CSV table of C-alpha atoms and ligand atoms in Angstrom, one decimal:
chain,number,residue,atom,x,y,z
J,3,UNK,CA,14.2,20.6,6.0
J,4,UNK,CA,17.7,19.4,4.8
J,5,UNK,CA,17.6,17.2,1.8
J,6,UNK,CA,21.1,16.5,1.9
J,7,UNK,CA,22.2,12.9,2.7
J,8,UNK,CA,24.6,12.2,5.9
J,9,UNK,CA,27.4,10.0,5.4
J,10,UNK,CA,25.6,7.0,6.5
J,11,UNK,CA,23.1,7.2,4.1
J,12,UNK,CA,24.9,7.7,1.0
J,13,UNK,CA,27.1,5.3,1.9
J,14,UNK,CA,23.7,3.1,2.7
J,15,UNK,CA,22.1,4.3,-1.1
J,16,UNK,CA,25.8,3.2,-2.6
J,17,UNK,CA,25.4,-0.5,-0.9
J,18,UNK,CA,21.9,-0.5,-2.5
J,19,UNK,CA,22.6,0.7,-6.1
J,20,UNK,CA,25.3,-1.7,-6.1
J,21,UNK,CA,23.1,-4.7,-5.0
J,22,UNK,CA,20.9,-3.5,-7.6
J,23,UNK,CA,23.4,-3.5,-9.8
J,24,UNK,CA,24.0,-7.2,-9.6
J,25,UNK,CA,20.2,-8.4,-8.9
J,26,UNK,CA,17.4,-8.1,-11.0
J,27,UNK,CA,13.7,-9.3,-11.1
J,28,UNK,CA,14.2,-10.7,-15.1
J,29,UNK,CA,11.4,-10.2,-17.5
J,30,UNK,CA,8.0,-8.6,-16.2
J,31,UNK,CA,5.4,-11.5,-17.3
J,32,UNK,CA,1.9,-10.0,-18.9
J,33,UNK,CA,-1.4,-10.8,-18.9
J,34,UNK,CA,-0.6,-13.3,-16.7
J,35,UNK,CA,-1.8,-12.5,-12.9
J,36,UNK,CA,-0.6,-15.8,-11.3
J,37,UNK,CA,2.6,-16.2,-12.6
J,38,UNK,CA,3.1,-11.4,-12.2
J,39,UNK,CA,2.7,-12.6,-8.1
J,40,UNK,CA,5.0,-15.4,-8.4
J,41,UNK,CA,7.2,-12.7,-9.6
J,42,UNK,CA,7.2,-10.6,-7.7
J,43,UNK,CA,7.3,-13.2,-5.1
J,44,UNK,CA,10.9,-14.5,-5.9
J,45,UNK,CA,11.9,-11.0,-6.3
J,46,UNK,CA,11.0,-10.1,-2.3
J,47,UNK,CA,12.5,-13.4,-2.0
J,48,UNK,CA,16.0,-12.3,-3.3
J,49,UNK,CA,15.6,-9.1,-1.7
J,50,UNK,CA,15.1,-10.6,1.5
J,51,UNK,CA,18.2,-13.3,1.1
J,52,UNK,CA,20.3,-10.0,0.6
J,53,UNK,CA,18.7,-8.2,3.6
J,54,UNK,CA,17.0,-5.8,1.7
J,55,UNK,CA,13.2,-7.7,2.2
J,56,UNK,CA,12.0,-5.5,5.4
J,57,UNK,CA,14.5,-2.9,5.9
J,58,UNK,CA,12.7,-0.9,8.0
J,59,UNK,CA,12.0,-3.8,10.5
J,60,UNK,CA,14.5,-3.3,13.9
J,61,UNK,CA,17.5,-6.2,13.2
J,62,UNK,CA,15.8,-8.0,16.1
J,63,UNK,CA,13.0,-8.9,13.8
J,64,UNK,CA,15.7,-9.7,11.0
J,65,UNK,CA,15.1,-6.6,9.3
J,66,UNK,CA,17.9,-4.0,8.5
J,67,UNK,CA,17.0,-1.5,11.1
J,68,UNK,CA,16.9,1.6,9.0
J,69,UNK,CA,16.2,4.7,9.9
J,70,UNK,CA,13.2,6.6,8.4
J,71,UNK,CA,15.7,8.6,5.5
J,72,UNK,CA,17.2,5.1,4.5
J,73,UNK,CA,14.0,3.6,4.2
J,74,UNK,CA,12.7,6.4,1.8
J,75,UNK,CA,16.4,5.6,-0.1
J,76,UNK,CA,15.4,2.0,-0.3
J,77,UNK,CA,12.2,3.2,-2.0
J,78,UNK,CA,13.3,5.6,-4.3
J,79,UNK,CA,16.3,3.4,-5.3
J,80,UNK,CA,13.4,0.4,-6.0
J,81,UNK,CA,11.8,2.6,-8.3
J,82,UNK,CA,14.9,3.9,-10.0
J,83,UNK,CA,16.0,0.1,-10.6
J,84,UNK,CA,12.9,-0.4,-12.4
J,85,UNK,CA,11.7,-3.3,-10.0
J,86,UNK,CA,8.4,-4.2,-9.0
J,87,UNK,CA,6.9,-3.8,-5.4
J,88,UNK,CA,7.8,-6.9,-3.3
J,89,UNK,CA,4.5,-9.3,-3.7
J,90,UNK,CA,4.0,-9.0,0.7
J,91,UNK,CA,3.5,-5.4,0.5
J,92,UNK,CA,0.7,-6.0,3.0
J,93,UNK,CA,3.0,-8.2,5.3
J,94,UNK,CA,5.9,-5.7,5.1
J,95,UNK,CA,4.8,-2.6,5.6
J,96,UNK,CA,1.4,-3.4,7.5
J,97,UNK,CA,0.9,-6.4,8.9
J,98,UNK,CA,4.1,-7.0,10.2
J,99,UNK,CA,4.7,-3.5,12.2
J,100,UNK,CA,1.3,-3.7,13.6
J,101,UNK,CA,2.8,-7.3,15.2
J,102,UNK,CA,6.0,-5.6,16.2
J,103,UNK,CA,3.7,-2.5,18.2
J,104,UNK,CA,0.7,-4.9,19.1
J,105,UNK,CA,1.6,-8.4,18.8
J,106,UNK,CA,2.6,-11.3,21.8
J,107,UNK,CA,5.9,-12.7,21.2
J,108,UNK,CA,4.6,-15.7,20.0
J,109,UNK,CA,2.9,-14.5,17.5
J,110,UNK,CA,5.9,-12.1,16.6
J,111,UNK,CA,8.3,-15.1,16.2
J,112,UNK,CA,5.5,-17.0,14.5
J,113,UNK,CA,4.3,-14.7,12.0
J,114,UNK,CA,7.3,-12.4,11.1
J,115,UNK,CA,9.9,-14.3,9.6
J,116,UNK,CA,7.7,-15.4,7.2
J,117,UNK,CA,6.9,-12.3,5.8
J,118,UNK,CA,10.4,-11.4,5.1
J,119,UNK,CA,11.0,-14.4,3.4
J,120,UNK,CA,7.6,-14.3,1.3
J,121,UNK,CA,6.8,-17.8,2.3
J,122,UNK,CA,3.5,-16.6,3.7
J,123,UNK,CA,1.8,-13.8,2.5
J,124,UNK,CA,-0.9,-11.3,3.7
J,125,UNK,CA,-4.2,-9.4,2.7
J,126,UNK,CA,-6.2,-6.9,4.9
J,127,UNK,CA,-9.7,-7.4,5.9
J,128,UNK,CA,-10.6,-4.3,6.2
J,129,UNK,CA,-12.8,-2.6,4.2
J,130,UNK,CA,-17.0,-4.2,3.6
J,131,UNK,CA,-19.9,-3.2,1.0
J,132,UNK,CA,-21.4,-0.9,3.4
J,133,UNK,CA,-18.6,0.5,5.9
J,134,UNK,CA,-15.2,0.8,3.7
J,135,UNK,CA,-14.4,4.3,4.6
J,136,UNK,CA,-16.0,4.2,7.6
J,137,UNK,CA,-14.2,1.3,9.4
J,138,UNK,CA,-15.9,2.0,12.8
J,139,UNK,CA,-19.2,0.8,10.7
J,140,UNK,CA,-18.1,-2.9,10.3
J,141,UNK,CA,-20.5,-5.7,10.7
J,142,UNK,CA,-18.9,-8.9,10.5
J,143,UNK,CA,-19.1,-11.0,14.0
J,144,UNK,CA,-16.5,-12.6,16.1
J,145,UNK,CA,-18.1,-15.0,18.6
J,146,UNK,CA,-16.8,-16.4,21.2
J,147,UNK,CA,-16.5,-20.4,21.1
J,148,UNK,CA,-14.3,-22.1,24.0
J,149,UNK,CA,-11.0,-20.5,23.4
J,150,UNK,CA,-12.0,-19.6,19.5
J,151,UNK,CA,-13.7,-17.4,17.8
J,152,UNK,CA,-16.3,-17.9,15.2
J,153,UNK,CA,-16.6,-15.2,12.3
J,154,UNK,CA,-19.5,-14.8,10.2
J,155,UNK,CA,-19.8,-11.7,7.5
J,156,UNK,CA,-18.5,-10.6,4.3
J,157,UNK,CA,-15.0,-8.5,3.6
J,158,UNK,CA,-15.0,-6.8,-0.1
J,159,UNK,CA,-12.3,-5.1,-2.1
J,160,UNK,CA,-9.6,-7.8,0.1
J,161,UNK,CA,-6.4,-7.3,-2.4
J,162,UNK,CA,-4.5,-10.6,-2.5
J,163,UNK,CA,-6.7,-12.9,-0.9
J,164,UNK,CA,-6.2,-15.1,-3.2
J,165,UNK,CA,-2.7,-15.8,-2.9
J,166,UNK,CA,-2.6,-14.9,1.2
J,167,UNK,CA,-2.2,-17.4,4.5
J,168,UNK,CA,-3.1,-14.9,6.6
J,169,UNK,CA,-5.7,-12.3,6.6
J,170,UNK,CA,-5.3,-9.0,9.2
J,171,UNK,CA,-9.1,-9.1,10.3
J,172,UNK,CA,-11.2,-6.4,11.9
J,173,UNK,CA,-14.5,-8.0,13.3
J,174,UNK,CA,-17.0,-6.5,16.3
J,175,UNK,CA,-16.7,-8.8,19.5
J,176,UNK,CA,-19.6,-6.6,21.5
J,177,UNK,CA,-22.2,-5.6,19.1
J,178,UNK,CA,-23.9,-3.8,22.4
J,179,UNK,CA,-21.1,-1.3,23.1
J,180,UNK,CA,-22.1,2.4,23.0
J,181,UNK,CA,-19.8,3.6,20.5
J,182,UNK,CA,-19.2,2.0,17.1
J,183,UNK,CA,-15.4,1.9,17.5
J,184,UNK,CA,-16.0,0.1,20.6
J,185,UNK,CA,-16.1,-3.2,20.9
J,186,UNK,CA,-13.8,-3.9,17.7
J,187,UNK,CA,-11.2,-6.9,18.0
J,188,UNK,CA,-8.2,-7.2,15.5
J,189,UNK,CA,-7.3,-11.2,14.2
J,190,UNK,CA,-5.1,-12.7,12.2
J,191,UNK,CA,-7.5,-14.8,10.6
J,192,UNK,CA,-5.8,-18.2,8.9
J,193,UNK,CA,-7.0,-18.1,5.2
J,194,UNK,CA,-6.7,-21.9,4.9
J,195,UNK,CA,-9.3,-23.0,6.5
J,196,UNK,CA,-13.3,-24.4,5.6
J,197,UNK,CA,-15.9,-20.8,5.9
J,198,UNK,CA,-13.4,-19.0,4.3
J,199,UNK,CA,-14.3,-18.0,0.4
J,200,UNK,CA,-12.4,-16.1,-1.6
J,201,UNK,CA,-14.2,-14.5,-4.8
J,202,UNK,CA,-12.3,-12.9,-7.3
J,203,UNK,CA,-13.8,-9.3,-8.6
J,204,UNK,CA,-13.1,-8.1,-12.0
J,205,UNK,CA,-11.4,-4.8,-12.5
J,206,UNK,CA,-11.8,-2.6,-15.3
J,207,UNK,CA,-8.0,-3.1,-16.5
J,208,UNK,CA,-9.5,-6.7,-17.0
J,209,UNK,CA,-7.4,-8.2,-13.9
J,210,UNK,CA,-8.7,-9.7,-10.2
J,211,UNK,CA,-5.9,-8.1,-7.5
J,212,UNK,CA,-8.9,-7.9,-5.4
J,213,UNK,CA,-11.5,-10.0,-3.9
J,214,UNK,CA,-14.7,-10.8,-2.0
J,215,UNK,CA,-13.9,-12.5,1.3
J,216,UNK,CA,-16.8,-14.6,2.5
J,217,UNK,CA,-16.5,-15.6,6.3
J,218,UNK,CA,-19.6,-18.5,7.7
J,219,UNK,CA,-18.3,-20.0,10.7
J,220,UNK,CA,-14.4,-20.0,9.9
J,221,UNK,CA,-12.5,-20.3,13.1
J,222,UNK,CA,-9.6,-18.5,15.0
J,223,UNK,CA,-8.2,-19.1,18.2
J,224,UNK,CA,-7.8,-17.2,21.0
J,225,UNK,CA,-4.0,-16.9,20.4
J,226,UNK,CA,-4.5,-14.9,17.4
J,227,UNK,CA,-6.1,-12.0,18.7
J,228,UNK,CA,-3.6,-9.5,18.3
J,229,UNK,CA,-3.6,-6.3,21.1
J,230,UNK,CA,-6.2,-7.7,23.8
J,231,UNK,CA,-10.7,-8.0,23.0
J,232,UNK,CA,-12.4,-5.2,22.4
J,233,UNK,CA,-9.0,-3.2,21.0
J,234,UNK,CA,-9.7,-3.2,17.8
J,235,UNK,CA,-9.9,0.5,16.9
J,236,UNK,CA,-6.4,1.4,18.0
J,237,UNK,CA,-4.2,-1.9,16.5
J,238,UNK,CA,-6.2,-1.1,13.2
J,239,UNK,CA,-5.5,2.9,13.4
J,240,UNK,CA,-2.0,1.3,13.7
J,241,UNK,CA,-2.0,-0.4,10.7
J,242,UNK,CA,-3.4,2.4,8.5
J,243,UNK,CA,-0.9,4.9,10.3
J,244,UNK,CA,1.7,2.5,8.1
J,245,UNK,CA,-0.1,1.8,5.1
J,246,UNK,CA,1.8,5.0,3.3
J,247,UNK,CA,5.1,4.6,5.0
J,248,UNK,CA,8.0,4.7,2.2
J,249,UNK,CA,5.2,4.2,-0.8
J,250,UNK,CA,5.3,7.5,-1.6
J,251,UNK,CA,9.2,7.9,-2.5
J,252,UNK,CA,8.5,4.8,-4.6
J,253,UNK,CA,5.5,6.6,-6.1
J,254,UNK,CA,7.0,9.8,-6.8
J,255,UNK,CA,10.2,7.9,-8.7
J,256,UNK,CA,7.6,6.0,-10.9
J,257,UNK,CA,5.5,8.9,-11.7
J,258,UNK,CA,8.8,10.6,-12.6
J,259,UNK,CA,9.7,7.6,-15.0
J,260,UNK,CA,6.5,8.0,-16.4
J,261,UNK,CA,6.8,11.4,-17.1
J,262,UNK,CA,10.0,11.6,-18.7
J,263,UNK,CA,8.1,8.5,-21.1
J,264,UNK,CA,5.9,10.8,-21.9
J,265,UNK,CA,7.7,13.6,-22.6
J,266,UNK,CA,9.5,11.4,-24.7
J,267,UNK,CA,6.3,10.3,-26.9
J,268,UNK,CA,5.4,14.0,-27.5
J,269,UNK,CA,9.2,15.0,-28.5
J,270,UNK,CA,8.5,12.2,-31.2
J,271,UNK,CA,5.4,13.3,-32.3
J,272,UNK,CA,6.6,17.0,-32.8
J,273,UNK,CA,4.6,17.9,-30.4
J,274,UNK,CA,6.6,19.8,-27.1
J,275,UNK,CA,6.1,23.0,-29.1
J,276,UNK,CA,2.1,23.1,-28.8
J,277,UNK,CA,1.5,25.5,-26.4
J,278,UNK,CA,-0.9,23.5,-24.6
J,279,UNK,CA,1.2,20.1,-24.5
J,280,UNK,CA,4.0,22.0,-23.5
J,281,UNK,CA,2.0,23.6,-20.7
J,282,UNK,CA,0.5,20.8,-19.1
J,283,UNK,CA,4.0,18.8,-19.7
J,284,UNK,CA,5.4,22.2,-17.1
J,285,UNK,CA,2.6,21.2,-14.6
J,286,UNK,CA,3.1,18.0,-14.7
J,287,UNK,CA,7.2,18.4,-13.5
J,288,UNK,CA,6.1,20.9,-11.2
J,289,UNK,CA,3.5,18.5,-9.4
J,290,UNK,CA,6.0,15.7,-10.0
J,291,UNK,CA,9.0,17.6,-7.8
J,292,UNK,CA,6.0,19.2,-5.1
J,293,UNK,CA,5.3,15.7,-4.4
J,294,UNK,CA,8.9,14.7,-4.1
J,295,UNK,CA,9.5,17.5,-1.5
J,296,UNK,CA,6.1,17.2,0.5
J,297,UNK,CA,7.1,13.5,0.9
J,298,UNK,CA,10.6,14.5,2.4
J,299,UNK,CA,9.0,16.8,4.2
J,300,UNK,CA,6.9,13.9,5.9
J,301,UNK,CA,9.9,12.2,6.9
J,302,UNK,CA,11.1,15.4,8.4
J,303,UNK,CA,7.8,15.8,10.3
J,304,UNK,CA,8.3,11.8,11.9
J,305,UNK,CA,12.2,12.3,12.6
J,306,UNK,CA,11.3,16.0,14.5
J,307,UNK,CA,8.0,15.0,16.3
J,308,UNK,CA,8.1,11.9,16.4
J,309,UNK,CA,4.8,10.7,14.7
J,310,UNK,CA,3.4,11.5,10.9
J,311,UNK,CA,2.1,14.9,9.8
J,312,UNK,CA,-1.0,15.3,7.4
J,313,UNK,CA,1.8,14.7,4.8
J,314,UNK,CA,0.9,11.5,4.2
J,315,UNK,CA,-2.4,12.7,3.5
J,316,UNK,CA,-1.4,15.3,0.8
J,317,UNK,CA,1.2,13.1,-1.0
J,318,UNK,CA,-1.6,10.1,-1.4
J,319,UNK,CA,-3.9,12.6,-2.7
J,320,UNK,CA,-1.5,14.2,-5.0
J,321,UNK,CA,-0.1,11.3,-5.7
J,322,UNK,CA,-3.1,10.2,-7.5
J,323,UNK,CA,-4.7,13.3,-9.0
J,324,UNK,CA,-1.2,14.1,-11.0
J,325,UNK,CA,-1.0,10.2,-11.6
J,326,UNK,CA,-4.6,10.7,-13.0
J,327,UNK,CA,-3.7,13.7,-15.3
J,328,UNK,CA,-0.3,12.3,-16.1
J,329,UNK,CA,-2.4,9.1,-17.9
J,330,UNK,CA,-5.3,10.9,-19.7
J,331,UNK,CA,-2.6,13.6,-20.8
J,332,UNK,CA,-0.6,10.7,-22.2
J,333,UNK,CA,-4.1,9.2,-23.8
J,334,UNK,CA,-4.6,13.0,-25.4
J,335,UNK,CA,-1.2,12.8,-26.9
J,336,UNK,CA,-0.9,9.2,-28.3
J,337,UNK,CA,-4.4,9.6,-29.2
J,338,UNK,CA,-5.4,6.0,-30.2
J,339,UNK,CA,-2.0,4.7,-29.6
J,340,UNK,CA,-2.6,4.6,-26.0
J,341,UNK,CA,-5.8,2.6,-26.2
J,342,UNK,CA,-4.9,-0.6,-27.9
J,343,UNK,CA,-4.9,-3.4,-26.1
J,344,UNK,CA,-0.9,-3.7,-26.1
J,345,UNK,CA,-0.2,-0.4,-25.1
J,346,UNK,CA,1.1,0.1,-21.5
J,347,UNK,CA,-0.4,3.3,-21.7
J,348,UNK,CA,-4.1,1.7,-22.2
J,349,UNK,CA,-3.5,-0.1,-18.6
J,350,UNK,CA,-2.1,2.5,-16.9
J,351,UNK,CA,-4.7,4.8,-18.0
J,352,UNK,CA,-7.5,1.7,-16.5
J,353,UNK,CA,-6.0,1.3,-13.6
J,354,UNK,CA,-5.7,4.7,-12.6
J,355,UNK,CA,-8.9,5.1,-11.8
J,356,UNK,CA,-8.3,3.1,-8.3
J,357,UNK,CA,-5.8,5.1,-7.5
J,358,UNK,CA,-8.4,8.2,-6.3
J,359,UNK,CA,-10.3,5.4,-4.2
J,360,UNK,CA,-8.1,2.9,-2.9
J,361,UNK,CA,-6.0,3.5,0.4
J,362,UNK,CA,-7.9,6.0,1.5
J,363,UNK,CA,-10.4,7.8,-1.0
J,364,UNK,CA,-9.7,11.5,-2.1
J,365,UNK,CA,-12.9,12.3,-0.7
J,366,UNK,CA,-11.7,11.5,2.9
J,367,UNK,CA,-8.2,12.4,2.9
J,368,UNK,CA,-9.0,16.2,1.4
J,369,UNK,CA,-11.6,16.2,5.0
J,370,UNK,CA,-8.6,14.9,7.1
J,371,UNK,CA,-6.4,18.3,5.4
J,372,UNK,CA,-9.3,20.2,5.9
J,373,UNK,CA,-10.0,19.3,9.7
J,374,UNK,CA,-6.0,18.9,10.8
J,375,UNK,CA,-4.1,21.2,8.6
J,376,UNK,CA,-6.6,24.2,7.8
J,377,UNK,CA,-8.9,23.7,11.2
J,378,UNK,CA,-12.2,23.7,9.5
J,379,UNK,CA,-15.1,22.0,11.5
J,380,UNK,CA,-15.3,19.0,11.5
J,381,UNK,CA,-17.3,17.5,9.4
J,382,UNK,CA,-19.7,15.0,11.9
E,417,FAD,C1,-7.3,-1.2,-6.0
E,417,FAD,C2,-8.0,-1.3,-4.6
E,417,FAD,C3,-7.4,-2.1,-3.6
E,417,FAD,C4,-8.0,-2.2,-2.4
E,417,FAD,N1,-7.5,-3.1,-1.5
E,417,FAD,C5,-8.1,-3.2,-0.2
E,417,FAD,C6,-7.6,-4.2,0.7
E,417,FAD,O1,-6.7,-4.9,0.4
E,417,FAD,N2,-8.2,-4.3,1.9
E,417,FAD,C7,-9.3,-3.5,2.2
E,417,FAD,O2,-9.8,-3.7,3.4
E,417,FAD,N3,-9.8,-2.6,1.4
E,417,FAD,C8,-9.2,-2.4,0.2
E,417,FAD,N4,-9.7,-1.5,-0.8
E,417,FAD,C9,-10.9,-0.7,-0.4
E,417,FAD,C10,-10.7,0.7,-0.2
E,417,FAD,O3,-9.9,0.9,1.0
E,417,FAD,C11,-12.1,1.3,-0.1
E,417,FAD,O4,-12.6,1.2,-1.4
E,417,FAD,C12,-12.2,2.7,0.4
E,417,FAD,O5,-11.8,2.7,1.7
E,417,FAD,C13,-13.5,3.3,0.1
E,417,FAD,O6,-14.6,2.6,0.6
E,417,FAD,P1,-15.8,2.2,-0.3
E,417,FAD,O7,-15.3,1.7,-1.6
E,417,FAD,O8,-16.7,1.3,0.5
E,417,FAD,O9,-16.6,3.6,-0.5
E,417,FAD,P2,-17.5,4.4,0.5
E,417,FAD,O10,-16.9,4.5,1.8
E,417,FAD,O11,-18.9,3.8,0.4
E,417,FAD,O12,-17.5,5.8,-0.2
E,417,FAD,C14,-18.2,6.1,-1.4
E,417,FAD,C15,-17.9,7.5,-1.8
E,417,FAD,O13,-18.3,8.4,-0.7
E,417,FAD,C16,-17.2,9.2,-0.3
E,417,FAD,N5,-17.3,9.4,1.2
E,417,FAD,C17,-17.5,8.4,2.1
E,417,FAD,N6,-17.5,8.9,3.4
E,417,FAD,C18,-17.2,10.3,3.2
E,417,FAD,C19,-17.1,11.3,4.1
E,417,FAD,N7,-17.1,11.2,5.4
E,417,FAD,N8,-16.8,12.6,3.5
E,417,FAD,C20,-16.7,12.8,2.2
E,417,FAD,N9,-16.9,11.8,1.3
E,417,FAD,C21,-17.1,10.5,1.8
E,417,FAD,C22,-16.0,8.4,-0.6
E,417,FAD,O14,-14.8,9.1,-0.7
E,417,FAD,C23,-16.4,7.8,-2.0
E,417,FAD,O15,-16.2,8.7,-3.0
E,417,FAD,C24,-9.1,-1.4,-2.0
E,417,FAD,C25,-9.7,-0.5,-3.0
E,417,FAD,C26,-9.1,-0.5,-4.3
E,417,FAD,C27,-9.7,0.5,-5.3
């Protein structure tokens, strides 16, 4: 693993940190859901008018072509900046290369310059109350109609369906197929539409990023079935081969941030000489720089072989077990401090807790090590 940059790439990072230099997101807004997405919004916006919006998207899609190591700059310099994930997440780094791999071209030169420019955003109608880790297990219908579809069932935990146009669907098309990840289809489903609800679900941090989806007779063409009927299983594994793609260098820069914060609180509270603080604070860093290199040493796995490693794996689930201790440490340092209401600390430490469960739960992803990377039997 070298984790020295080439010419081209420092060169690349310079053009960045000087764009960054000179553009800015302005004032984070609080307590304020709708107006944090349109935020975040006009910041993928200005990112995109300066090229930066899908950088890792080939220039033939209007993206900047990047390789794999300058994507993982453009992620790590986002988090240095201190600016906020674009608002498309979904559209830029899922949706949209599933369309490049799987996608006619018409619904390539349809649906992709929108995402760049944020115009039309995405959510991913995946997961459902009783199959969310087990995708293979989902129930909601897609019947045939003429040339549409008619879907009937119920999507849950759908992040940004409120604000999306478009919806990356995974319905069953053959219900009589022998194998449960037969008979799968993959839509893009228009959000706009009558038998489409979208239900806002509380979180614990007191916000609604994700939703119940309700589908009764909402409609979708023929023309929006993306890799061919019955395909399903593949475009999706597609998808989720993406989901982590450059998040984690934008992770390991935040949780770094955070760190230092922190580090920073218990210097002012006299505290980094307690043996204990000071101990967990030296885990902490260690994790903290173990994550930074496993994640490089992802990239390294994609640029040699060609596909991703069980990296992605380990840095999602380390990722959010030191993001989990990093939080509660920080709530056993500030002590009340970090639970009143105003406190960042209070909401980090709230919405933590999804961080174990969502993209992938702990559970799953310690299996996936345990069956690829140690060769234990599998599990079923
Ligand atoms: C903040 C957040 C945002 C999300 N956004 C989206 C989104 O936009 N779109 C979307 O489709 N989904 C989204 N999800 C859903 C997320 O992907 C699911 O919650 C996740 O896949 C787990 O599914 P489940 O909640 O149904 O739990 P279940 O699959 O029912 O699991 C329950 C528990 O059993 C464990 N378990 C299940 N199967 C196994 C197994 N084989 N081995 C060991 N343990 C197992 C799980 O790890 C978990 O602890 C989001 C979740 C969160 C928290």
């Amino acid at each position: 693993m070298d984790l020295t940059f080439n010419d081209a790439e420092t060169a690349f990072r310079d053009e960045l940190r000087a764009w960054f230099d000179s553009h800015e997101p302005g004032p984070e807004p609080r307590h304020d859901e709708d107006a944090h997405w349109r935020w975040r919004r006009d910041w993928q916006r200005q990112l995109g008018a300066g090229g930066w919006a899908g950088v890792h998207w080939p220039q033939e899609y209007g993206g900047r072509g990047a390789t794999l190591t300058q994507s993982a700059i453009f992620f790590e310099e986002l988090g240095r900046a201190g600016a906020p994930l674009p608002a498309d997440v979904l559209g830029l780094l899922l949706a949209g290369p599933t369309l490049m791999v799987w996608g006619t071209d018409a619904q390539k030169e349809r649906l992709l310059p929108t995402i760049l420019s944020a115009e039309e955003t995405w959510c991913q109608g995946f997961s459902e109350p009783d199959a969310g880790s087990d995708l293979a297990a989902v129930k909601t219908r897609a019947v045939k109609d003429g040339d549409e579809w008619v879907v009937t069932g119920q999507k849950v935990w759908t992040s940004g369906a409120q604000y999306a146009k478009w919806c990356m669907l995974v319905a069953r098309t053959d219900p009589d197929a022998p194998k449960k990840h037969q008979g799968l289809t993959y839509f893009v489903l228009d959000m706009e539409q009558e038998g489409v609800q979208v239900r806002p679900l509380r979180q614990i941090t007191g916000e609604s990023e994700f939703n119940e989806l309700f589908l009764e007779g909402a409609r979708i063409s023929d023309d929006n079935v993306v890799g061919g009927v019955g395909n399903g299983w593949k475009v999706a594994l597609t998808t989720l081969m993406n989901e982590r793609a450059g998040l984690a260098f934008f992770l390991q820069v935040r949780l770094r941030q955070q760190l230092d914060k922190l580090i920073d609180e218990a210097a002012a509270r006299g505290l980094l000489d307690d043996p204990v603080v000071a101990e967990k604070l030296g885990d902490l860093h260690v994790r903290v720089e173990v994550l930074r290199l496993t994640a490089y040493r992802g990239l390294t796995a994609i640029e040699k072989y060609g596909q991703p490693g069980p990296e992605g794996s380990l840095t999602k689930w380390m990722w959010s077990d030191t993001n989990q201790q990093l939080v509660q440490l920080a709530a056993d340092i500030l002590g009340a401090d970090a639970l009143v209401a105003d406190s960042p600390w209070a909401y980090e430490l709230l919405r933590a807790r999804g961080n174990s469960i969502e993209g992938g739960t702990t559970e799953i992803l310690k299996n996936i090590v345990a069956e690829r990377v140690l060769g234990l039997p599998r599990m079923r």
